[in-house]
PDB file of C-alpha atoms in Angstrom:
ATOM      1  CA  GLY I 239      -1.136 167.951 171.955  1.00 42.00           C
ATOM      2  CA  GLN I 240      -1.114 171.335 170.460  1.00 47.00           C
ATOM      3  CA  GLU I 241      -2.665 174.373 172.115  1.00 55.00           C
ATOM      4  CA  GLY I 242      -4.893 177.073 170.919  1.00 57.00           C
ATOM      5  CA  SER I 243      -6.332 178.283 167.612  1.00 58.00           C
ATOM      6  CA  GLY I 244      -6.893 175.312 165.767  1.00 60.00           C
ATOM      7  CA  GLY I 245      -4.896 172.821 167.780  1.00 66.00           C
ATOM      8  CA  ALA I 246      -6.267 169.856 169.741  1.00 78.00           C
ATOM      9  CA  TYR I 247      -6.835 171.877 172.935  1.00 85.00           C
ATOM     10  CA  PRO I 248      -7.853 175.404 173.413  1.00 87.00           C
ATOM     11  CA  SER I 249      -5.466 177.933 174.848  1.00 86.00           C
ATOM     12  CA  ALA I 250      -6.059 179.386 178.261  1.00 84.00           C
ATOM     13  CA  ALA I 251      -7.392 182.731 176.650  1.00 84.00           C
ATOM     14  CA  GLU I 252      -9.745 180.836 174.295  1.00 89.00           C
ATOM     15  CA  LEU I 253     -11.187 178.752 177.284  1.00 90.00           C
ATOM     16  CA  LEU I 254     -11.455 181.899 179.501  1.00 92.00           C
ATOM     17  CA  GLU I 255     -13.245 184.042 176.862  1.00 88.00           C
ATOM     18  CA  GLY I 256     -15.071 181.198 175.051  1.00 89.00           C
ATOM     19  CA  ALA I 257     -16.467 179.367 178.003  1.00 93.00           C
ATOM     20  CA  LEU I 258     -15.626 180.493 181.632  1.00 95.00           C
ATOM     21  CA  LEU I 259     -16.476 184.242 181.256  1.00 96.00           C
ATOM     22  CA  ARG I 260     -19.557 183.424 179.328  1.00 94.00           C
ATOM     23  CA  VAL I 261     -20.945 181.017 182.000  1.00 96.00           C
ATOM     24  CA  ALA I 262     -19.947 183.327 184.789  1.00 96.00           C
ATOM     25  CA  MET I 263     -21.861 186.173 183.132  1.00 95.00           C
ATOM     26  CA  GLU I 264     -24.979 183.929 182.256  1.00 95.00           C
ATOM     27  CA  GLU I 265     -25.178 182.230 185.679  1.00 96.00           C
ATOM     28  CA  GLY I 266     -23.883 185.149 187.902  1.00 95.00           C
ATOM     29  CA  LEU I 267     -20.909 183.126 189.263  1.00 96.00           C
ATOM     30  CA  PRO I 268     -17.706 184.499 190.298  1.00 97.00           C
ATOM     31  CA  LEU I 269     -14.507 183.426 188.568  1.00 97.00           C
ATOM     32  CA  ALA I 270     -11.595 182.433 190.793  1.00 95.00           C
ATOM     33  CA  LEU I 271      -7.971 182.650 189.521  1.00 95.00           C
ATOM     34  CA  LYS I 272      -4.688 181.666 190.929  1.00 93.00           C
ATOM     35  CA  VAL I 273      -1.878 183.331 189.061  1.00 95.00           C
ATOM     36  CA  GLY I 274       1.813 182.647 188.841  1.00 95.00           C
ATOM     37  CA  ALA I 275       2.445 178.813 189.146  1.00 93.00           C
ATOM     38  CA  VAL I 276       4.847 177.328 186.768  1.00 94.00           C
ATOM     39  CA  ARG I 277       3.914 173.678 186.374  1.00 92.00           C
ATOM     40  CA  GLY I 278       6.914 171.340 185.960  1.00 93.00           C
ATOM     41  CA  ALA I 279       9.648 173.933 186.465  1.00 94.00           C
ATOM     42  CA  ASN I 280      11.853 171.008 187.433  1.00 95.00           C
ATOM     43  CA  PRO I 281      10.641 167.904 185.809  1.00 94.00           C
ATOM     44  CA  ALA I 282      13.172 165.600 187.712  1.00 95.00           C
ATOM     45  CA  LEU I 283      11.155 166.424 190.914  1.00 94.00           C
ATOM     46  CA  GLN I 284       7.935 165.069 189.195  1.00 92.00           C
ATOM     47  CA  ALA I 285       4.788 166.463 191.272  1.00 85.00           C
ATOM     48  CA  GLY I 286       7.089 168.460 193.604  1.00 88.00           C
ATOM     49  CA  GLY I 287       8.839 170.230 190.769  1.00 92.00           C
ATOM     50  CA  ASP I 288       6.444 173.245 190.193  1.00 93.00           C
ATOM     51  CA  GLY I 289       7.692 176.734 190.664  1.00 94.00           C
ATOM     52  CA  VAL I 290       6.608 180.292 190.750  1.00 95.00           C
ATOM     53  CA  GLU I 291       6.934 183.272 188.304  1.00 96.00           C
ATOM     54  CA  VAL I 292       6.313 186.999 188.309  1.00 96.00           C
ATOM     55  CA  SER I 293       3.191 187.430 186.125  1.00 95.00           C
ATOM     56  CA  ARG I 294       2.115 190.329 184.086  1.00 95.00           C
ATOM     57  CA  LEU I 295      -1.278 191.474 185.459  1.00 97.00           C
ATOM     58  CA  ASP I 296      -2.463 193.747 182.513  1.00 96.00           C
ATOM     59  CA  TRP I 297      -4.655 190.939 181.389  1.00 94.00           C
ATOM     60  CA  LEU I 298      -6.499 191.091 184.735  1.00 96.00           C
ATOM     61  CA  ARG I 299      -6.938 194.788 184.577  1.00 97.00           C
ATOM     62  CA  THR I 300      -8.394 194.237 181.026  1.00 95.00           C
ATOM     63  CA  LEU I 301     -10.690 191.426 182.329  1.00 96.00           C
ATOM     64  CA  CYS I 302     -11.948 193.623 185.112  1.00 97.00           C
ATOM     65  CA  ALA I 303     -12.663 196.541 182.931  1.00 97.00           C
ATOM     66  CA  GLY I 304     -14.182 194.593 180.114  1.00 96.00           C
ATOM     67  CA  TYR I 305     -16.350 192.342 182.241  1.00 96.00           C
ATOM     68  CA  PRO I 306     -17.668 194.542 185.002  1.00 97.00           C
ATOM     69  CA  SER I 307     -20.552 192.302 185.783  1.00 96.00           C
ATOM     70  CA  VAL I 308     -18.130 189.348 186.466  1.00 97.00           C
ATOM     71  CA  LYS I 309     -16.709 189.072 189.893  1.00 98.00           C
ATOM     72  CA  PHE I 310     -13.101 188.018 189.898  1.00 98.00           C
ATOM     73  CA  LEU I 311     -11.453 186.262 192.971  1.00 97.00           C
ATOM     74  CA  VAL I 312      -7.755 186.495 192.464  1.00 98.00           C
ATOM     75  CA  THR I 313      -4.629 185.363 194.529  1.00 96.00           C
ATOM     76  CA  VAL I 314      -1.218 185.529 193.091  1.00 97.00           C
ATOM     77  CA  LEU I 315       1.677 183.403 193.900  1.00 95.00           C
ATOM     78  CA  SER I 316       4.704 185.689 193.494  1.00 95.00           C
ATOM     79  CA  ALA I 317       5.240 188.283 196.219  1.00 93.00           C
ATOM     80  CA  VAL I 318       6.357 190.677 193.539  1.00 94.00           C
ATOM     81  CA  ASN I 319       2.783 190.873 192.131  1.00 97.00           C
ATOM     82  CA  GLN I 320       1.051 191.458 195.509  1.00 97.00           C
ATOM     83  CA  HIS I 321       1.359 195.208 195.373  1.00 98.00           C
ATOM     84  CA  GLU I 322       0.019 195.588 191.701  1.00 98.00           C
ATOM     85  CA  LEU I 323      -2.933 193.232 192.696  1.00 98.00           C
ATOM     86  CA  CYS I 324      -3.749 195.487 195.697  1.00 98.00           C
ATOM     87  CA  VAL I 325      -3.883 198.565 193.364  1.00 98.00           C
ATOM     88  CA  LEU I 326      -6.140 196.720 190.873  1.00 98.00           C
ATOM     89  CA  ALA I 327      -8.420 195.786 193.694  1.00 98.00           C
ATOM     90  CA  ARG I 328      -8.620 199.408 194.626  1.00 98.00           C
ATOM     91  CA  LYS I 329      -9.606 200.313 191.220  1.00 98.00           C
ATOM     92  CA  PHE I 330     -12.061 197.632 190.265  1.00 98.00           C
ATOM     93  CA  GLY I 331     -14.994 196.795 192.559  1.00 98.00           C
ATOM     94  CA  ASN I 332     -15.303 193.372 190.780  1.00 98.00           C
ATOM     95  CA  LEU I 333     -12.015 192.223 191.982  1.00 98.00           C
ATOM     96  CA  HIS I 334     -11.498 190.539 195.439  1.00 98.00           C
ATOM     97  CA  ILE I 335      -8.136 189.331 196.619  1.00 98.00           C
ATOM     98  CA  TYR I 336      -7.907 186.166 198.625  1.00 96.00           C
ATOM     99  CA  GLY I 337      -5.386 184.243 200.398  1.00 91.00           C
ATOM    100  CA  CYS I 338      -1.711 183.504 200.567  1.00 90.00           C
ATOM    101  CA  TRP I 339      -1.146 180.234 198.930  1.00 86.00           C
ATOM    102  CA  TRP I 340       1.568 177.783 198.168  1.00 85.00           C
ATOM    103  CA  PHE I 341       4.968 179.531 198.241  1.00 88.00           C
ATOM    104  CA  CYS I 342       3.354 182.671 199.882  1.00 89.00           C
ATOM    105  CA  ASN I 343       1.968 180.467 202.728  1.00 86.00           C
ATOM    106  CA  ASN I 344       4.908 181.248 204.863  1.00 88.00           C
ATOM    107  CA  PRO I 345       4.517 183.511 208.141  1.00 90.00           C
ATOM    108  CA  SER I 346       6.988 186.058 206.968  1.00 93.00           C
ATOM    109  CA  ILE I 347       5.209 186.465 203.531  1.00 94.00           C
ATOM    110  CA  ILE I 348       1.820 186.262 205.122  1.00 94.00           C
ATOM    111  CA  GLU I 349       2.725 189.070 207.508  1.00 95.00           C
ATOM    112  CA  THR I 350       4.040 191.378 204.858  1.00 96.00           C
ATOM    113  CA  THR I 351       1.233 190.757 202.386  1.00 97.00           C
ATOM    114  CA  THR I 352      -1.523 191.106 205.019  1.00 96.00           C
ATOM    115  CA  ARG I 353       0.094 194.444 206.265  1.00 97.00           C
ATOM    116  CA  MET I 354       0.178 195.784 202.836  1.00 97.00           C
ATOM    117  CA  ARG I 355      -3.401 194.664 202.125  1.00 98.00           C
ATOM    118  CA  LEU I 356      -4.617 196.180 205.220  1.00 97.00           C
ATOM    119  CA  GLU I 357      -2.883 199.457 204.525  1.00 96.00           C
ATOM    120  CA  MET I 358      -4.233 199.568 201.029  1.00 98.00           C
ATOM    121  CA  LEU I 359      -7.691 197.715 201.170  1.00 98.00           C
ATOM    122  CA  GLY I 360      -8.732 198.027 204.801  1.00 97.00           C
ATOM    123  CA  THR I 361     -10.645 194.748 205.432  1.00 97.00           C
ATOM    124  CA  ALA I 362     -11.904 194.278 201.923  1.00 98.00           C
ATOM    125  CA  PHE I 363     -10.002 191.136 201.235  1.00 98.00           C
ATOM    126  CA  THR I 364      -9.863 187.598 202.438  1.00 96.00           C
ATOM    127  CA  CYS I 365      -6.885 187.016 204.557  1.00 92.00           C
ATOM    128  CA  GLN I 366      -6.679 183.229 204.045  1.00 87.00           C
ATOM    129  CA  HIS I 367      -8.541 180.526 202.384  1.00 79.00           C
ATOM    130  CA  SER I 368      -7.872 176.715 202.493  1.00 71.00           C
ATOM    131  CA  ASP I 369      -5.758 175.699 199.546  1.00 64.00           C
ATOM    132  CA  ALA I 370      -4.860 172.471 201.223  1.00 63.00           C
ATOM    133  CA  ARG I 371      -4.838 169.504 198.819  1.00 67.00           C
ATOM    134  CA  VAL I 372      -4.286 167.178 201.661  1.00 68.00           C
ATOM    135  CA  LEU I 373      -6.733 167.319 204.591  1.00 70.00           C
ATOM    136  CA  ASP I 374      -3.873 166.970 207.208  1.00 70.00           C
ATOM    137  CA  GLN I 375      -2.474 170.344 205.949  1.00 73.00           C
ATOM    138  CA  LEU I 376      -5.708 172.227 206.603  1.00 71.00           C
ATOM    139  CA  VAL I 377      -5.339 172.617 210.255  1.00 75.00           C
ATOM    140  CA  TYR I 378      -1.754 173.717 210.395  1.00 77.00           C
ATOM    141  CA  LYS I 379      -2.148 176.195 207.493  1.00 78.00           C
ATOM    142  CA  TRP I 380      -5.150 177.840 209.225  1.00 78.00           C
ATOM    143  CA  ALA I 381      -3.342 177.914 212.662  1.00 82.00           C
ATOM    144  CA  HIS I 382      -0.169 179.436 211.308  1.00 82.00           C
ATOM    145  CA  SER I 383      -2.037 181.995 209.115  1.00 87.00           C
ATOM    146  CA  ARG I 384      -3.772 183.228 212.254  1.00 89.00           C
ATOM    147  CA  GLU I 385      -0.473 183.477 214.153  1.00 92.00           C
ATOM    148  CA  ALA I 386       1.049 185.341 211.211  1.00 92.00           C
ATOM    149  CA  VAL I 387      -1.902 187.688 211.107  1.00 94.00           C
ATOM    150  CA  THR I 388      -2.217 188.504 214.786  1.00 95.00           C
ATOM    151  CA  PRO I 389       0.755 190.714 215.041  1.00 96.00           C
ATOM    152  CA  VAL I 390      -0.223 192.565 211.876  1.00 96.00           C
ATOM    153  CA  LEU I 391      -3.680 193.311 213.306  1.00 96.00           C
ATOM    154  CA  ALA I 392      -2.223 194.240 216.703  1.00 97.00           C
ATOM    155  CA  ALA I 393       0.217 196.782 215.157  1.00 97.00           C
ATOM    156  CA  GLN I 394      -2.883 198.354 213.146  1.00 96.00           C
ATOM    157  CA  TYR I 395      -4.985 198.690 216.240  1.00 97.00           C
ATOM    158  CA  ARG I 396      -2.098 200.119 218.296  1.00 97.00           C
ATOM    159  CA  LYS I 397      -1.784 202.868 215.602  1.00 95.00           C
ATOM    160  CA  LEU I 398      -5.546 203.476 215.855  1.00 95.00           C
ATOM    161  CA  LEU I 399      -5.440 203.701 219.582  1.00 97.00           C
ATOM    162  CA  GLU I 400      -2.390 206.041 219.570  1.00 97.00           C
ATOM    163  CA  ALA I 401      -4.352 208.293 217.129  1.00 97.00           C
ATOM    164  CA  GLY I 402      -7.228 208.488 219.691  1.00 97.00           C
ATOM    165  CA  TRP I 403      -9.629 206.038 217.818  1.00 94.00           C
ATOM    166  CA  PRO I 404     -11.906 204.227 220.145  1.00 94.00           C
ATOM    167  CA  LEU I 405     -11.565 200.594 219.757  1.00 95.00           C
ATOM    168  CA  SER I 406     -14.011 198.025 220.938  1.00 96.00           C
ATOM    169  CA  GLU I 407     -13.916 194.058 221.210  1.00 97.00           C
ATOM    170  CA  ALA I 408     -16.809 194.283 218.703  1.00 98.00           C
ATOM    171  CA  ASP I 409     -14.640 196.227 216.229  1.00 97.00           C
ATOM    172  CA  VAL I 410     -11.853 193.526 216.522  1.00 97.00           C
ATOM    173  CA  GLU I 411     -14.395 190.606 216.138  1.00 97.00           C
ATOM    174  CA  ARG I 412     -16.000 192.406 213.070  1.00 97.00           C
ATOM    175  CA  ASP I 413     -12.523 192.803 211.443  1.00 97.00           C
ATOM    176  CA  VAL I 414     -11.339 189.343 212.124  1.00 95.00           C
ATOM    177  CA  GLY I 415     -14.679 188.094 210.639  1.00 96.00           C
ATOM    178  CA  LEU I 416     -14.299 190.178 207.593  1.00 97.00           C
ATOM    179  CA  LEU I 417     -10.724 189.012 206.978  1.00 96.00           C
ATOM    180  CA  PHE I 418     -11.424 185.378 207.469  1.00 92.00           C
ATOM    181  CA  GLY I 419     -14.533 185.142 205.208  1.00 93.00           C
ATOM    182  CA  GLY I 420     -16.820 187.951 205.760  1.00 96.00           C
ATOM    183  CA  ALA I 421     -15.332 190.194 203.218  1.00 98.00           C
ATOM    184  CA  TYR I 422     -15.669 187.414 200.690  1.00 97.00           C
ATOM    185  CA  GLU I 423     -19.372 187.028 201.484  1.00 97.00           C
ATOM    186  CA  GLU I 424     -19.851 190.695 201.209  1.00 98.00           C
ATOM    187  CA  PHE I 425     -18.261 190.832 197.881  1.00 98.00           C
ATOM    188  CA  LEU I 426     -20.392 187.948 196.436  1.00 97.00           C
ATOM    189  CA  ALA I 427     -23.604 189.566 197.873  1.00 97.00           C
ATOM    190  CA  LYS I 428     -22.934 192.934 196.049  1.00 93.00           C
TER     191      LYS I 428
END
């Protein structure tokens, strides 16, 4: 069917502004957005033919500024968009970054992305979430995410120790707890 402005189906912008943002504001609910997937990039592959694109994120800046009472949970699929998303999260307290999903759920990308996020945001993001559509994927995705994050955290702690910062087991437990869900809970509670 046709999309948007008088067509059979509302456009994404019409749905977002006409329904989702209104409900989020009225009910105090966060709005989770996954950005950058290209559905059906290769139709010959059917369900496996989806792809990735670099997305413009100026619309997200506009949403965060225009709807300061709405909490946005955002993850981007393109590695190219990760830095801009971090900058936006530093500028807007109503934006929380979560996870490395789909094509970004590879150990090398998880390591790079987590390192950048730690450097720019501290522990104010959620390192990984479950995007598993198949239950069997849940266990391996969490396990390989933890394996990819461990050396990143170890390097950060090594820098702190070399700088003379006292580090305790409780500090590490706190940070890991924040990165794997606690920062999300704190974000929702504020």
